[in-house]
XYZ file of C-alpha atoms in Angstrom:
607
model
C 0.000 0.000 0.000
C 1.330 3.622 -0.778
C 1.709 6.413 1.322
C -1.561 8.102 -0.246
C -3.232 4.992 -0.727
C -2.678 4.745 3.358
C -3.481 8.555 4.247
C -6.809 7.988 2.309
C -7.900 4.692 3.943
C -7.250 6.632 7.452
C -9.201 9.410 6.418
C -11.997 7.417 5.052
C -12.135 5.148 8.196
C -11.581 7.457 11.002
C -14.705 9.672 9.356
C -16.950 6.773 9.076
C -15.799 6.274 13.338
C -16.525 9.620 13.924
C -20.124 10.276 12.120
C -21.154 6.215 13.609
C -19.646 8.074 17.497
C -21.797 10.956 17.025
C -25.166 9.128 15.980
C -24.879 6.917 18.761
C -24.069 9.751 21.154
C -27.564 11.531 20.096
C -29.719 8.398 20.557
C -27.930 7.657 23.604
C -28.746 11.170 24.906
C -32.380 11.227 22.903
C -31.907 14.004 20.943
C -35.213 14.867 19.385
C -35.578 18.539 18.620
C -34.965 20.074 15.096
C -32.550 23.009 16.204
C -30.554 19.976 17.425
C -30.236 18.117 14.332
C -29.094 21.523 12.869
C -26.351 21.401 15.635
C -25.437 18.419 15.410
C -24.893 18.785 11.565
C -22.801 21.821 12.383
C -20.354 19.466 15.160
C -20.544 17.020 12.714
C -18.535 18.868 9.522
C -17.021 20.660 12.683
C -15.519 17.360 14.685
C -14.474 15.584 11.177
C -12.342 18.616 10.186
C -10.838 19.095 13.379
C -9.869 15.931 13.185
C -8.385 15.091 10.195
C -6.360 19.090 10.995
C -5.102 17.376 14.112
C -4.364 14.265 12.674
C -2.076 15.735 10.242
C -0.303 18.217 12.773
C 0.738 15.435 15.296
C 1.453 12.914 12.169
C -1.213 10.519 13.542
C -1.479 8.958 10.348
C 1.947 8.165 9.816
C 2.330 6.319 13.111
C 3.402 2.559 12.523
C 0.878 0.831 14.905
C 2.745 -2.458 15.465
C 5.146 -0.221 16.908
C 2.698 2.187 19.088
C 3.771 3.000 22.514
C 2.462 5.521 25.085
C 3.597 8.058 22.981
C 0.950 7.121 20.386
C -1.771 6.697 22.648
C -0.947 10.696 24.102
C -1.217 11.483 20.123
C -4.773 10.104 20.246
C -6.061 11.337 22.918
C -4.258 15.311 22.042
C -6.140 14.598 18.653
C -9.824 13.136 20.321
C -9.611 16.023 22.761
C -8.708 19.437 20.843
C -11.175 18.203 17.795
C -14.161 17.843 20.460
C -13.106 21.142 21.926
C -13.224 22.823 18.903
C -16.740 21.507 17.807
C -17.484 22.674 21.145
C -16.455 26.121 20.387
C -17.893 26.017 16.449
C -21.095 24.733 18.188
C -21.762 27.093 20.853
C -20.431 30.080 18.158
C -23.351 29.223 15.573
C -26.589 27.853 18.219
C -25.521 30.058 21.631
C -26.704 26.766 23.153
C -24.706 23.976 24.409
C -25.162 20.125 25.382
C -22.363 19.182 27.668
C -24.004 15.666 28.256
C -24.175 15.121 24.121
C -19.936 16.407 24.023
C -18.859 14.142 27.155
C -20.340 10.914 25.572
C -19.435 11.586 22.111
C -15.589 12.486 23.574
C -15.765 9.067 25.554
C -17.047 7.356 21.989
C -15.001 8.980 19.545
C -11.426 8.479 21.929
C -12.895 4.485 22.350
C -13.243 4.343 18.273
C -10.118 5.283 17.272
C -7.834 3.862 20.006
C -9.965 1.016 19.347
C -9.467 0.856 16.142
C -5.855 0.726 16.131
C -5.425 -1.536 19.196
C -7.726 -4.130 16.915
C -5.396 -3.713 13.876
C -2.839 -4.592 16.138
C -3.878 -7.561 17.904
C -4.983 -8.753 14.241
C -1.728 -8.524 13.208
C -0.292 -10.246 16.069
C -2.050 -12.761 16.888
C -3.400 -13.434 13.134
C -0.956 -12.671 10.878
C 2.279 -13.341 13.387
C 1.038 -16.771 13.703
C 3.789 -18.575 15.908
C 3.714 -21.689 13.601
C 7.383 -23.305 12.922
C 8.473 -20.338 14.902
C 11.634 -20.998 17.105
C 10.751 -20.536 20.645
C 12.630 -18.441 22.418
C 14.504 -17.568 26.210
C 15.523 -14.030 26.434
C 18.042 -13.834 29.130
C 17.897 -10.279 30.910
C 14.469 -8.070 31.638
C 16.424 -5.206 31.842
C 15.756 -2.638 29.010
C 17.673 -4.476 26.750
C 16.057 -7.866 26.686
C 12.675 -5.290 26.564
C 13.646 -4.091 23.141
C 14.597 -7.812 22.155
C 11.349 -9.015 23.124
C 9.562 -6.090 21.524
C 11.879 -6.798 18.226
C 10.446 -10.449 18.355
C 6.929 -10.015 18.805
C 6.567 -7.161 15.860
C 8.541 -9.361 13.394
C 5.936 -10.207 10.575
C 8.470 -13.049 9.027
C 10.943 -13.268 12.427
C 11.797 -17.090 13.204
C 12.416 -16.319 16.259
C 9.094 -16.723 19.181
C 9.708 -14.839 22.314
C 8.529 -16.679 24.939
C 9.997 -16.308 28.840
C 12.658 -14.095 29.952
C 15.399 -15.048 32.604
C 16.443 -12.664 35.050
C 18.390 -12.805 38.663
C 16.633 -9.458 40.074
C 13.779 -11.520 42.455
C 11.729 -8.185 41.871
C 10.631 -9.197 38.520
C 9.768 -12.586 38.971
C 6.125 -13.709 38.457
C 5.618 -10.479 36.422
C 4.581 -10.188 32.994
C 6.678 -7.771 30.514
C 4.898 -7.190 27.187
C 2.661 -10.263 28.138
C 5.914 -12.476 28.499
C 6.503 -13.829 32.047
C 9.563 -13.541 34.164
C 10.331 -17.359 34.828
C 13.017 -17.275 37.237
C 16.902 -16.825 37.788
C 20.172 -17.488 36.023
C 20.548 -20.785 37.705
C 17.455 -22.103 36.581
C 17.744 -21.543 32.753
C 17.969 -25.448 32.291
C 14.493 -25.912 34.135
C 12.812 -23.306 32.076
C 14.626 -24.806 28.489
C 13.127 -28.334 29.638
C 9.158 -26.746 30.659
C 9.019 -24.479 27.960
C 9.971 -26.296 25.098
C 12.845 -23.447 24.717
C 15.358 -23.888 21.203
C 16.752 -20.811 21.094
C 18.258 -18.414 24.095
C 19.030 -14.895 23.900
C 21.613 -13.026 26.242
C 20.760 -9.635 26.058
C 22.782 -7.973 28.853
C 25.233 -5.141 27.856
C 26.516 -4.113 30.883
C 27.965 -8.196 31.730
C 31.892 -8.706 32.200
C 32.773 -11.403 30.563
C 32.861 -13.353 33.764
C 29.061 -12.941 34.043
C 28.970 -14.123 30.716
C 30.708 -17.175 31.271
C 28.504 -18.298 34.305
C 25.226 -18.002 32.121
C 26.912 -19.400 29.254
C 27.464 -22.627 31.267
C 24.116 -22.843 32.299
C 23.037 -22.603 28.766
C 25.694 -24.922 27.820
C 23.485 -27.527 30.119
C 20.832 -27.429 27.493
C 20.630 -28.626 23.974
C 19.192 -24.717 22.740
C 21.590 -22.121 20.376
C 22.444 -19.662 22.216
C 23.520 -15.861 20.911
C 24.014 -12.605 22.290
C 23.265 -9.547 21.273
C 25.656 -7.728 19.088
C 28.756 -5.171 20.243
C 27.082 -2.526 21.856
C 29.401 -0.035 19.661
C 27.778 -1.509 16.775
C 24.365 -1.292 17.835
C 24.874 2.614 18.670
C 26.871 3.809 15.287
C 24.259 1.527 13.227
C 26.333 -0.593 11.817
C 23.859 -3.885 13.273
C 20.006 -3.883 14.495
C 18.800 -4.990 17.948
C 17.473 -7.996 16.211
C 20.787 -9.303 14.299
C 21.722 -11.623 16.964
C 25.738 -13.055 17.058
C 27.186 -16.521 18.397
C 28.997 -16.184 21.070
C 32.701 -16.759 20.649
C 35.461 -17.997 22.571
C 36.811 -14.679 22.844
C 33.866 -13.630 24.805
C 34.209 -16.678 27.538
C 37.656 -15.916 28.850
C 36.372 -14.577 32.143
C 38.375 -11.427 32.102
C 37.465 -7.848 30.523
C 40.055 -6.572 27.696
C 42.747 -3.981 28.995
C 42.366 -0.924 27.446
C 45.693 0.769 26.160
C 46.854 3.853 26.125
C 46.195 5.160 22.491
C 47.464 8.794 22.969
C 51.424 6.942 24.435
C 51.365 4.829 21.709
C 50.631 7.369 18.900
C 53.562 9.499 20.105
C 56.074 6.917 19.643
C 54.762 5.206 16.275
C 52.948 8.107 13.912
C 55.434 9.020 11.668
C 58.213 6.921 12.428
C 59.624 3.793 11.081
C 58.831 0.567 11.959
C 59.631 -3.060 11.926
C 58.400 -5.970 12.647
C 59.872 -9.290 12.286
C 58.209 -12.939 12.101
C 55.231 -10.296 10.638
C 53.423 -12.976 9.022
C 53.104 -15.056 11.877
C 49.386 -14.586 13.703
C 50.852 -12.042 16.301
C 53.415 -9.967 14.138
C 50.452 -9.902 11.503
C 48.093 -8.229 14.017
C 51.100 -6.288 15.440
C 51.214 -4.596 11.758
C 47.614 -4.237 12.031
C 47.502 -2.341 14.955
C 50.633 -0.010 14.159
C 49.140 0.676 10.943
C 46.305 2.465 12.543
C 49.005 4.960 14.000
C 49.413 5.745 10.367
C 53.842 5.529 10.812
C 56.038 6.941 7.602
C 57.166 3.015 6.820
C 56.469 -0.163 8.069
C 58.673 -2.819 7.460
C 57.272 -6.838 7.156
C 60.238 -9.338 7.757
C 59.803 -12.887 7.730
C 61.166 -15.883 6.680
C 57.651 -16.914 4.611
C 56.971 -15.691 1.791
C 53.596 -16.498 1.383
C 52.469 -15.251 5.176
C 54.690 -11.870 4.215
C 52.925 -11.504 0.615
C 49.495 -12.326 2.520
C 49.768 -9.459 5.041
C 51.513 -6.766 2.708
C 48.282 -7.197 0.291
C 46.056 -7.227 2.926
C 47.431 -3.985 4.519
C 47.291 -2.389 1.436
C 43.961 -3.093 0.894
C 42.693 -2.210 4.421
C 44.368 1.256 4.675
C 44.422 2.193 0.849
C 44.389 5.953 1.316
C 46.957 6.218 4.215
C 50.752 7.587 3.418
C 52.280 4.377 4.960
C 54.946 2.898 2.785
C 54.888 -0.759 3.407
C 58.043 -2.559 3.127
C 58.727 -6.289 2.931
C 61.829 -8.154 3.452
C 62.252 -12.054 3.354
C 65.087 -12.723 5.710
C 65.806 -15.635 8.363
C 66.827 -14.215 12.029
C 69.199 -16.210 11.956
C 71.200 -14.646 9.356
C 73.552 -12.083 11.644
C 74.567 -10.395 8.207
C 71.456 -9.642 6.806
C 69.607 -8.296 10.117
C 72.173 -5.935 9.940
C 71.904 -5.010 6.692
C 67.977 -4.539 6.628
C 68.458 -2.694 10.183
C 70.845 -0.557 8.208
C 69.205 -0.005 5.535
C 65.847 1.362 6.677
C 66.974 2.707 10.252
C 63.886 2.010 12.143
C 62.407 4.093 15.232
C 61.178 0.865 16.576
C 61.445 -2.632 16.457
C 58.696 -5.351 17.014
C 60.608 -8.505 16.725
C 57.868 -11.270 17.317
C 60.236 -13.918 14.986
C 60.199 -17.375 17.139
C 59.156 -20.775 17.358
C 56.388 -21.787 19.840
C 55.505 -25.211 19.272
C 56.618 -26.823 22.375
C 56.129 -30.704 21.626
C 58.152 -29.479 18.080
C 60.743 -28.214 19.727
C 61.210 -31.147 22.851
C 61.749 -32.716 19.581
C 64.151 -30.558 18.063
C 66.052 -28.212 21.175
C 68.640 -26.976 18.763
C 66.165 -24.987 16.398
C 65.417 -23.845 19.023
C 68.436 -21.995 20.221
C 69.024 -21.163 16.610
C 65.648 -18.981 16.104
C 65.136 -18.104 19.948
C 68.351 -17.370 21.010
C 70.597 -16.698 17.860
C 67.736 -14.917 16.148
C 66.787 -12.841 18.806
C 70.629 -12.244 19.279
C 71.165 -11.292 15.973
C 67.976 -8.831 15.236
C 69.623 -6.761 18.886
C 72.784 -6.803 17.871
C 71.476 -5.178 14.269
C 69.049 -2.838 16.142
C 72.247 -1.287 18.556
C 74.160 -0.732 15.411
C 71.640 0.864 13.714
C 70.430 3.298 16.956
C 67.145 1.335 17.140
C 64.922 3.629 19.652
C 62.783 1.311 21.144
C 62.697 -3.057 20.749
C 59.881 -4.741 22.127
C 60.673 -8.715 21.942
C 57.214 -10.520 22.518
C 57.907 -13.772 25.348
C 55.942 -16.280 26.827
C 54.455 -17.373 30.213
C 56.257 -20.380 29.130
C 59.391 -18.635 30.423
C 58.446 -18.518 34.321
C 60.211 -21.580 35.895
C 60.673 -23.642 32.021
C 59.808 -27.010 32.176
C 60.213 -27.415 28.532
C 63.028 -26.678 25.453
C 60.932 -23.946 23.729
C 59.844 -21.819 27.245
C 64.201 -22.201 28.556
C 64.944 -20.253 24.821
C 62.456 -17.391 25.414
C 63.473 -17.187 29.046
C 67.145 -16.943 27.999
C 66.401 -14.973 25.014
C 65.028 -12.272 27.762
C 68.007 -12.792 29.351
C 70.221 -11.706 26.018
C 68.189 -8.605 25.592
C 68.161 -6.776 28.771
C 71.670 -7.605 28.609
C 71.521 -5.711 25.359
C 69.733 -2.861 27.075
C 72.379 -2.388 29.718
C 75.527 -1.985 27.142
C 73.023 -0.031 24.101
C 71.361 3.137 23.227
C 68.394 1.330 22.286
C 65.853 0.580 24.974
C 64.983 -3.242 24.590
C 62.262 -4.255 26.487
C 60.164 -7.513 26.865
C 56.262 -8.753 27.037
C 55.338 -11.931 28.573
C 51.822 -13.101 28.148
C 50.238 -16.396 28.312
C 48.651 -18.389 25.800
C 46.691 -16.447 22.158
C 43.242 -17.499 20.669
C 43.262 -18.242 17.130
C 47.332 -17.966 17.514
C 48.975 -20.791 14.818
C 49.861 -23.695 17.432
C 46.992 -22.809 19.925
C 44.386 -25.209 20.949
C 41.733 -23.530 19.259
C 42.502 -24.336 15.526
C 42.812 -27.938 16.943
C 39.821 -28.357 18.449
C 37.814 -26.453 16.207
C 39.131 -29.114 13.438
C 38.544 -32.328 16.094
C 34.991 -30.337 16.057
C 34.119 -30.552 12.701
C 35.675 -33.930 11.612
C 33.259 -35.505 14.443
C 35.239 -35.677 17.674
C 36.494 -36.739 20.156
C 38.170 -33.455 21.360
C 41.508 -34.104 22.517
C 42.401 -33.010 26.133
C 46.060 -33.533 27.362
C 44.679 -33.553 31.196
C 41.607 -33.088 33.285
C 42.792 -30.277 35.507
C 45.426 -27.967 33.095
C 44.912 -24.816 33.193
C 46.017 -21.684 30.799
C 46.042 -17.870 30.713
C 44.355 -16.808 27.717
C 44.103 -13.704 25.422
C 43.084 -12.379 21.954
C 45.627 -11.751 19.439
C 44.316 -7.992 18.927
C 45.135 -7.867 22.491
C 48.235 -9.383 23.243
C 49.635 -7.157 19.910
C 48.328 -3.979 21.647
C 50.037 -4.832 24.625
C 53.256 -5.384 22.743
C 52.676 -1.681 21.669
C 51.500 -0.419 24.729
C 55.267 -1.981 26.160
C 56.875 0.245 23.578
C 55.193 3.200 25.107
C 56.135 2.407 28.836
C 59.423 1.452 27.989
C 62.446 2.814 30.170
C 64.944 0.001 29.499
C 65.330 -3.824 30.868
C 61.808 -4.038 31.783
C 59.538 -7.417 31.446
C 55.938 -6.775 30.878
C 53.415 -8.506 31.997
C 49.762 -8.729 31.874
C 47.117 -9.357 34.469
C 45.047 -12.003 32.703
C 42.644 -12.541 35.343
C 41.801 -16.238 36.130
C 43.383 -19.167 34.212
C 40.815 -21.057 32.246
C 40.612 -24.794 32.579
C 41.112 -26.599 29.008
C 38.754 -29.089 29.635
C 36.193 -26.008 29.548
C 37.339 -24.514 26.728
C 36.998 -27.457 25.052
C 33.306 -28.139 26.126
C 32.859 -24.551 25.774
C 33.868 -24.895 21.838
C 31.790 -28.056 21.707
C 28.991 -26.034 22.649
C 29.433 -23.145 20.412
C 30.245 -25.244 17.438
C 25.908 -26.283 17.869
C 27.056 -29.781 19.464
C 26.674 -31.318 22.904
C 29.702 -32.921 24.367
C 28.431 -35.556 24.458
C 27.842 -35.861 20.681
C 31.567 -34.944 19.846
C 32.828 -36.333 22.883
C 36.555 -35.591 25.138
C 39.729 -37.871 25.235
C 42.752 -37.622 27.564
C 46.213 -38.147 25.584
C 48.118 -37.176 28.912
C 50.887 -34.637 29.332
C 53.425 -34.555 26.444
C 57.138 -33.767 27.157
C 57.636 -30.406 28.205
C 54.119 -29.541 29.515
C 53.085 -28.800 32.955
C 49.529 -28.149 34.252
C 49.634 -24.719 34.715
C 51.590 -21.507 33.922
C 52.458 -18.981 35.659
C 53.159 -15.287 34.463
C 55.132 -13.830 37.357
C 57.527 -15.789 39.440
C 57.137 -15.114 43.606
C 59.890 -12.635 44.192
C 59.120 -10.810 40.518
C 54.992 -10.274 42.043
C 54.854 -6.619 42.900
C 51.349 -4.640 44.145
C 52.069 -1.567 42.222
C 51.168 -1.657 38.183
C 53.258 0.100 35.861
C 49.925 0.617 33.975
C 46.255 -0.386 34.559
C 46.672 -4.473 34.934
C 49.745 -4.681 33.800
C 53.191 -5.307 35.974
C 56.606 -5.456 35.581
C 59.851 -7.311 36.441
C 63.347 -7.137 35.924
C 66.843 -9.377 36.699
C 69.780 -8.152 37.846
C 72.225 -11.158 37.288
C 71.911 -12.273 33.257
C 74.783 -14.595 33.132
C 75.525 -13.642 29.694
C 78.720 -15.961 29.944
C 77.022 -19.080 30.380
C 74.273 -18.351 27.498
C 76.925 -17.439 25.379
C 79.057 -20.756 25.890
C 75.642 -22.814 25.256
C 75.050 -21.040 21.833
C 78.835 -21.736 21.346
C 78.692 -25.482 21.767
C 74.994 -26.606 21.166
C 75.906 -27.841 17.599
C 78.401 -30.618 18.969
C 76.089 -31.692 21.299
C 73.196 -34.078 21.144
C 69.761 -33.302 21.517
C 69.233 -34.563 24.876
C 72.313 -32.987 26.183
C 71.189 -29.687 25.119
C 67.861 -29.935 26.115
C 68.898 -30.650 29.460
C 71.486 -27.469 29.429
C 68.793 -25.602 28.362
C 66.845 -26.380 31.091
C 69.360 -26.473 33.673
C 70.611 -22.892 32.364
C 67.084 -21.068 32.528
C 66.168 -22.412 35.833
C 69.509 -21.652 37.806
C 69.114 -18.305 35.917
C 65.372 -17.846 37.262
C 65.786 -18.928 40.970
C 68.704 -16.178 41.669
C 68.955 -12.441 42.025
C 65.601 -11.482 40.612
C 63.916 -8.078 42.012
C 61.299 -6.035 40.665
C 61.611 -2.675 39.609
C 59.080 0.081 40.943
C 58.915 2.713 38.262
């Protein structure tokens, strides 16, 4: 129907109301008299023009009506009112007489007919044309003003799959209530229950405000039940229009880890990157690549991709281009091993960088149980070689990304990154250039993680592979852990180890059940194995060692440590002689090295 097609079926209806109001109000008064009839012929053209006057000035007839709130209904009765007033006025102006009786009743009629009117439209449409046949049915979790709009969302959709049908909420003040005719069933802890009465499918979390603790506690009581569950989307995308209240999103892993995101600094880290030169080596692994990301939003003069892949390098420098097309960044690729002393020095030379992300290492700790000597070569000797190159090139700032794995190394790859921290605050205390170093825990989506894995397990029909019931990891998001790496780079004085507060380790075994669960399986469909700990592992990590713990943050959540014995000597006579040795040999130097070094002489700094 068009616009005028619409206008004119209002018009014509709401007149036929009106006249059928005012004949009813005469023979419900018993008008009889002639003058009357004159009158009433005279309120009559009166009342109808009013109306249709009003009507247009408060847009009455461009209200939507499946979406009428209060605010309509004060239209309606601004419109019934100042129309009857006026044929009260246009009345008493032509006959000098007036019939208050004849004006009440007709004003009590005429606001009845065309409230009424709409109000029957509306429960047509709802209750006729909405029919809730193969409709989903569904929990909304949260009564708050949020789930409100949900709800509303649901019950105006003409074609919507989705049938509200309960909310869920903890305050005890709304239970047994009815909001827009949908009960209030009970609390968090009782969304199982209310999925088994109700015949729920489909569950709703539409809470804003919840940390992502909050959100894990509800999502394992959903995860009891065989229902989808989604959330609403980002609130920053619901308020710059980018998604509608009604395009609901899966929850993700990244959503579960039980820990808000740390917020950096943006202002600090603009200062030291817009406009300088900057590197970033291993840049087409999954943290350097987000690292590039990230500084690329800084908009710096050049940014400089090393790697050893080509492919990952390629993969990143087109994507980069094609993300920030109109930005004056001059993106620079170089395909070089850090293992090659000579030609870290040359590409440090030949660009001169501000700053220096070097994220180049291996991480795969069953891999490298397997093979300790690679690495030494990439850990050590690579992360040797790019601070050696960035002191003779006057390198302001390097930033070498670390592990968790580090802290008390119980395997081959976590004894190289604690030693390789060891060879650059060594750096730092003989060097210009201020090398710092980040230690976080695990990364989400990170090549090598458990994520990729189990998502793959997932989808080739299970089981899930566990390595033990009770191991537990620190988790973060890659677009986190690389802002951290930047927001380093901004603290940085010299010597310092970084180090986030990640909150609450997560349990593996719930992160797998969690993925299960996400993925639209129960476990028990997919199923969970235990392969037991492999060589190297232990069941949990830990970021900070007991005499490195300090009360004081350098920065909101995160902390800092820093040695004051290196043993330099020692490191150096291990990368001296590992290639005469046999692997077992120098995994157990390794080992023996990064421990001793650990356990003596370590203080923390208060900055």
């Amino acid at each position: 129907m068009t616009y005028r097609q619409r206008i004119s079926l209002f018009i014509i209806i709401d007149s036929c109301l009106i006249l059928t109001v005012l004949f009813i109000s005469t023979q419900l008064i018993d008008v009889v008299a002639s003058p009357i009839y004159l009158s009433i012929m005279i309120s009559c053209l009166a009342i109808l023009s009013a109306h249709h006057l009003f009507s247009i000035k408060y847009k009455l007839y461009k209200k939507v009506w499946e979406y009428a709130s209060i605010r309509e209904l004060l239209i309606i009765l601004k419109v019934v009112t100042y129309s009857t007033l006026t044929a009260v006025i246009i009345h008493y102006f032509f006959t000098q007489a007036l019939s208050l009786k004849l004006f009440v009743v007709t004003w009590l009629l005429y606001l009845f007919s065309i409230g009424g009117s709409r109000l029957v439209w509306r429960i047509y449409r709802d209750t006729i044309l909405n029919k809730s046949e193969n409709r989903i049915r569904t929990l909304i979790v949260g009564a708050g003003s949020a789930g409100t709009m949900v709800a509303r969302q649901l019950l105006k959709q003409n074609e919507g799959h989705l049938l509200a049908v309960a909310f869920i909420d903890d305050d005890p003040k709304k239970h047994h209530l009815d909001i827009l005719g949908l009960p209030v069933v009970g609390g968090v802890s009782q969304i199982a229950t209310v999925v088994k009465k109700w015949e729920i499918e489909h569950i709703i979390i539409s809470i804003p405000s919840l940390t992502r603790k909050e959100l894990t506690i509800i999502f394992q009581e959903c995860a009891k039940t065989t229902a989808k569950t989604q959330i609403l989307p980002f609130l920053e995308d619901l308020i710059t229009g980018k998604v509608s209240v009604n395009q609901f999103r899966d929850v993700q892993v990244e959503d579960l880890l039980g820990r808000d995101p740390v917020e950096m600094d943006m202002e600090s880290i603009s200062e030291y990157i817009t406009g300088k030169v900057v590197m970033v080596t291993g840049a087409g692994g999954s943290i350097g690549s987000e690292i590039t990301r990230q500084v690329s939003r800084f908009t710096p003069s050049q940014l400089i991709l090393l790697g050893h892949g080509e492919n990952s390098i390629y993969s990143i420098e087109m994507e980069l281009k094609e993300i920030y097309p109109n930005r004056s960044i001059e993106v620079m690729t170089e395909i070089a091993d850090v293992q090659d002393a000579k030609k870290m020095l040359r590409v440090m030379e030949k660009y001169k960088p501000d700053v220096v992300y070097h994220a180049a290492a291996h991480k795969h700790v069953p891999l490298m149980e397997r093979n300790p000597e690679e690495a030494i070569k990439n850990n050590m000797i690579g992360t040797r070689n790019a601070a050696q190159a960035a002191d003779q090139a006057h390198v302001g700032i390097f930033v070498m990304v670390s592990t968790d794995k580090a802290v008390h190394p119980t395997s081959v790859m976590g004894a190289s990154k604690r030693l390789a921290e060891m060879i650059v605050q060594d750096m730092n205390k003989r060097s210009d250039t201020k090398f710092v170093t980040v230690r976080f825990g695990n990364v989400l989506g990170s090549r090598g993680s458990v994520i990729p894995l189990f998502k793959k397990q997932i989808k080739n029909g299970g089981p899930v592979t566990v390595t033990h019931p009770e191991m537990v990891r620190y988790f973060m998001t890659i677009p986190e852990a690389s802002r951290l790496v930047m927001q380093a780079g901004a603290l940085a004085n010299g010597g310092e180890v970084f180090v986030l507060d990640m909150g609450e380790p997560v349990k593996i075994i719930d992160l797998a059940r969690n993925l299960i669960k996400l993925s639209g399986y129960a476990v028990d469909d997919i199923g969970i194995s235990y392969t037991g700990i492999r060589p190297g592992e232990k069941l949990y990590e830990e970021l900070l060692q007991e005499n490195e713990v300090h009360n004081q943050q350098m920065y909101p959540n995160i902390y800092i440590g820093k040695t004051t014995n290196l043993y330099i000597d020692e490191i150096t006579k291990l990368i001296a002689s590992y290639d005469t040795l046999d692997a077992d040999t120098v995994r157990e130097q390794l080992l023996t090295l990064a421990n001793n070094l650990v356990t003596k002489e370590l203080a923390v700094v208060n900055i």
